Amino acid sequence: MRKIAVFPGSFDPFTRAHQDLVLRALPLFDEIIIAIAVNTSKQGLMPFEVREEAITALFKEEAKIQVHRIQGLTVNYCREVGAQFMLRGLRNGIDLEFENAIAQNNLILAPEVESYFLLSRSGFGHISSTIVRDILRNGGDVSALVPEAILPFLKTP
């Protein structure tokens, strides 16, 4: 059986920390689906189509990575694509508490989908899409925080 993982998030924008997580997870899975999800609690910077195009461009050479837009419960999407795993990143203790609660509820909804957590690598734990958006909105340089392939897709408001 192929090991398929879904890596869900709003990815607005996709950061170097996201990229590092995906690259480190590649040896663990046969396929990783980066699932761009709607998060109504966040004000978006990039349209979903642009996020999908940007992330696809970033991983164009990696056959094990797919990029899709999703709506609804991530566990339902996992079932649709036959994914047995959900990949999540942890930057700090606050992330752990938040992600643990989500993982426990996901296990109730879909016991066949197991959550895998990877800790942020040193030097990436401070990066978040929220901070990148704030820097962009205020005219700052995000080139150290966002993969080079993503930069052309960013537009400052």
Short mmCIF file of C-alpha atoms in Angstrom, two decimals:
data_model
loop_
_atom_site.label_atom_id
_atom_site.label_comp_id
_atom_site.label_asym_id
_atom_site.label_seq_id
_atom_site.Cartn_x
_atom_site.Cartn_y
_atom_site.Cartn_z
CA MET A 1 0.00 0.00 0.00
CA ARG A 2 1.29 3.46 -0.94
CA LYS A 3 1.91 5.81 1.97
CA ILE A 4 0.12 9.08 1.14
CA ALA A 5 0.28 12.14 3.38
CA VAL A 6 -1.74 15.32 3.19
CA PHE A 7 0.00 18.51 4.33
CA PRO A 8 -2.87 20.98 4.88
CA GLY A 9 -2.63 24.71 5.42
CA SER A 10 -3.57 28.08 4.06
CA PHE A 11 0.01 28.61 2.81
CA ASP A 12 -0.54 32.33 2.31
CA PRO A 13 2.28 32.50 1.41
CA PHE A 14 4.24 29.23 1.39
CA THR A 15 7.41 29.82 3.45
CA ARG A 16 10.89 28.37 3.73
CA ALA A 17 9.68 26.62 6.89
CA HIS A 18 6.89 24.90 4.92
CA GLN A 19 9.37 23.94 2.21
CA ASP A 20 11.80 22.49 4.74
CA LEU A 21 9.06 20.41 6.33
CA VAL A 22 7.93 18.95 3.01
CA LEU A 23 11.47 18.14 1.90
CA ARG A 24 12.26 16.44 5.21
CA ALA A 25 9.03 14.41 5.01
CA LEU A 26 9.66 13.14 1.46
CA PRO A 27 11.61 10.03 2.58
CA LEU A 28 8.74 9.05 4.89
CA PHE A 29 5.98 8.92 2.27
CA ASP A 30 5.37 7.74 -1.28
CA GLU A 31 3.36 10.87 -2.01
CA ILE A 32 2.73 14.19 -0.26
CA ILE A 33 -0.29 16.25 -1.22
CA ILE A 34 0.05 19.90 -0.25
CA ALA A 35 -3.59 20.81 0.41
CA ILE A 36 -4.33 24.52 0.24
CA ALA A 37 -7.30 24.92 2.56
CA VAL A 38 -9.72 27.74 3.15
CA ASN A 39 -9.21 29.37 6.55
CA THR A 40 -11.99 31.91 7.16
CA SER A 41 -10.26 33.28 10.27
CA LYS A 42 -7.31 34.59 8.22
CA GLN A 43 -7.34 37.52 5.86
CA GLY A 44 -5.74 36.33 2.64
CA LEU A 45 -2.96 37.97 0.69
CA MET A 46 -2.77 35.63 -2.30
CA PRO A 47 -5.73 34.21 -4.26
CA PHE A 48 -6.01 30.42 -4.01
CA GLU A 49 -5.18 29.96 -7.71
CA VAL A 50 -1.94 31.92 -7.26
CA ARG A 51 -0.98 29.92 -4.16
CA GLU A 52 -1.52 26.70 -6.08
CA GLU A 53 0.50 27.95 -9.06
CA ALA A 54 3.35 29.19 -6.84
CA ILE A 55 3.69 25.98 -4.80
CA THR A 56 3.43 23.86 -7.95
CA ALA A 57 6.25 25.91 -9.49
CA LEU A 58 8.37 25.43 -6.37
CA PHE A 59 8.08 21.63 -6.50
CA LYS A 60 7.87 21.16 -10.28
CA GLU A 61 10.85 18.77 -10.25
CA GLU A 62 9.50 16.55 -7.45
CA ALA A 63 7.15 13.84 -8.75
CA LYS A 64 6.16 12.72 -5.23
CA ILE A 65 4.52 16.09 -4.48
CA GLN A 66 1.06 17.14 -5.62
CA VAL A 67 -0.64 20.48 -4.92
CA HIS A 68 -4.43 20.74 -4.58
CA ARG A 69 -6.97 23.25 -3.29
CA ILE A 70 -9.46 21.83 -0.80
CA GLN A 71 -12.60 22.86 1.06
CA GLY A 72 -14.28 21.27 4.03
CA LEU A 73 -12.83 18.92 6.59
CA THR A 74 -9.27 17.82 5.87
CA VAL A 75 -10.02 14.29 7.11
CA ASN A 76 -12.74 13.99 4.48
CA TYR A 77 -10.25 15.06 1.84
CA CYS A 78 -7.78 12.45 3.18
CA ARG A 79 -10.43 9.80 2.65
CA GLU A 80 -11.15 11.07 -0.90
CA VAL A 81 -7.50 10.72 -1.95
CA GLY A 82 -6.73 7.60 0.10
CA ALA A 83 -4.28 9.35 2.43
CA GLN A 84 -3.53 7.52 5.67
CA PHE A 85 -1.45 10.36 7.14
CA MET A 86 -1.74 14.05 7.85
CA LEU A 87 1.54 15.95 8.06
CA ARG A 88 1.82 18.94 10.40
CA GLY A 89 4.67 21.13 11.57
CA LEU A 90 5.41 22.25 15.11
CA ARG A 91 7.32 25.47 15.78
CA ASN A 92 6.78 25.70 19.54
CA GLY A 93 4.72 24.56 22.52
CA ILE A 94 1.75 26.68 21.48
CA ASP A 95 1.66 24.87 18.12
CA LEU A 96 1.85 21.55 19.95
CA GLU A 97 -1.20 22.33 22.10
CA PHE A 98 -3.21 23.59 19.11
CA GLU A 99 -2.21 20.72 16.78
CA ASN A 100 -2.75 18.10 19.48
CA ALA A 101 -6.36 19.23 19.94
CA ILE A 102 -6.95 19.09 16.18
CA ALA A 103 -5.28 15.67 15.90
CA GLN A 104 -7.36 14.22 18.75
CA ASN A 105 -10.58 15.43 17.13
CA ASN A 106 -9.46 14.18 13.71
CA LEU A 107 -8.93 10.73 15.23
CA ILE A 108 -12.55 10.72 16.37
CA LEU A 109 -13.72 11.77 12.90
CA ALA A 110 -11.33 9.53 10.94
CA PRO A 111 -9.47 6.94 13.03
CA GLU A 112 -7.78 5.61 9.88
CA VAL A 113 -5.90 8.92 9.35
CA GLU A 114 -2.86 9.33 11.60
CA SER A 115 -1.28 12.73 12.26
CA TYR A 116 2.50 12.98 11.91
CA PHE A 117 4.27 15.96 13.45
CA LEU A 118 7.68 17.26 12.46
CA LEU A 119 9.48 19.83 14.58
CA SER A 120 10.73 22.92 12.83
CA ARG A 121 14.40 22.79 12.06
CA SER A 122 16.59 25.30 13.88
CA GLY A 123 16.43 28.60 12.06
CA PHE A 124 12.87 28.07 10.75
CA GLY A 125 10.75 28.09 13.92
CA HIS A 126 10.27 31.85 13.83
CA ILE A 127 8.80 31.88 10.31
CA SER A 128 5.04 32.05 9.86
CA SER A 129 2.85 33.07 6.95
CA THR A 130 1.18 35.63 9.21
CA ILE A 131 4.49 37.35 9.90
CA VAL A 132 5.45 37.22 6.21
CA ARG A 133 2.13 38.85 5.25
CA ASP A 134 2.66 41.58 7.85
CA ILE A 135 6.18 42.29 6.60
CA LEU A 136 4.91 42.45 3.01
CA ARG A 137 2.04 44.77 3.91
CA ASN A 138 4.55 47.13 5.48
CA GLY A 139 6.95 47.12 2.55
CA GLY A 140 9.59 44.83 4.07
CA ASP A 141 11.88 42.30 2.40
CA VAL A 142 10.74 38.68 2.83
CA SER A 143 13.37 37.03 0.62
CA ALA A 144 14.97 35.30 3.62
CA LEU A 145 11.61 33.85 4.69
CA VAL A 146 10.07 32.70 1.40
CA PRO A 147 11.55 30.30 -1.19
CA GLU A 148 12.97 32.11 -4.21
CA ALA A 149 10.48 30.38 -6.54
CA ILE A 150 7.58 31.86 -4.55
CA LEU A 151 8.81 35.48 -4.57
CA PRO A 152 7.61 36.34 -8.11
CA PHE A 153 4.06 35.38 -7.10
CA LEU A 154 3.94 37.81 -4.16
CA LYS A 155 2.36 41.16 -4.70
CA THR A 156 2.59 43.85 -2.09
CA PRO A 157 -0.77 45.38 -1.22
#
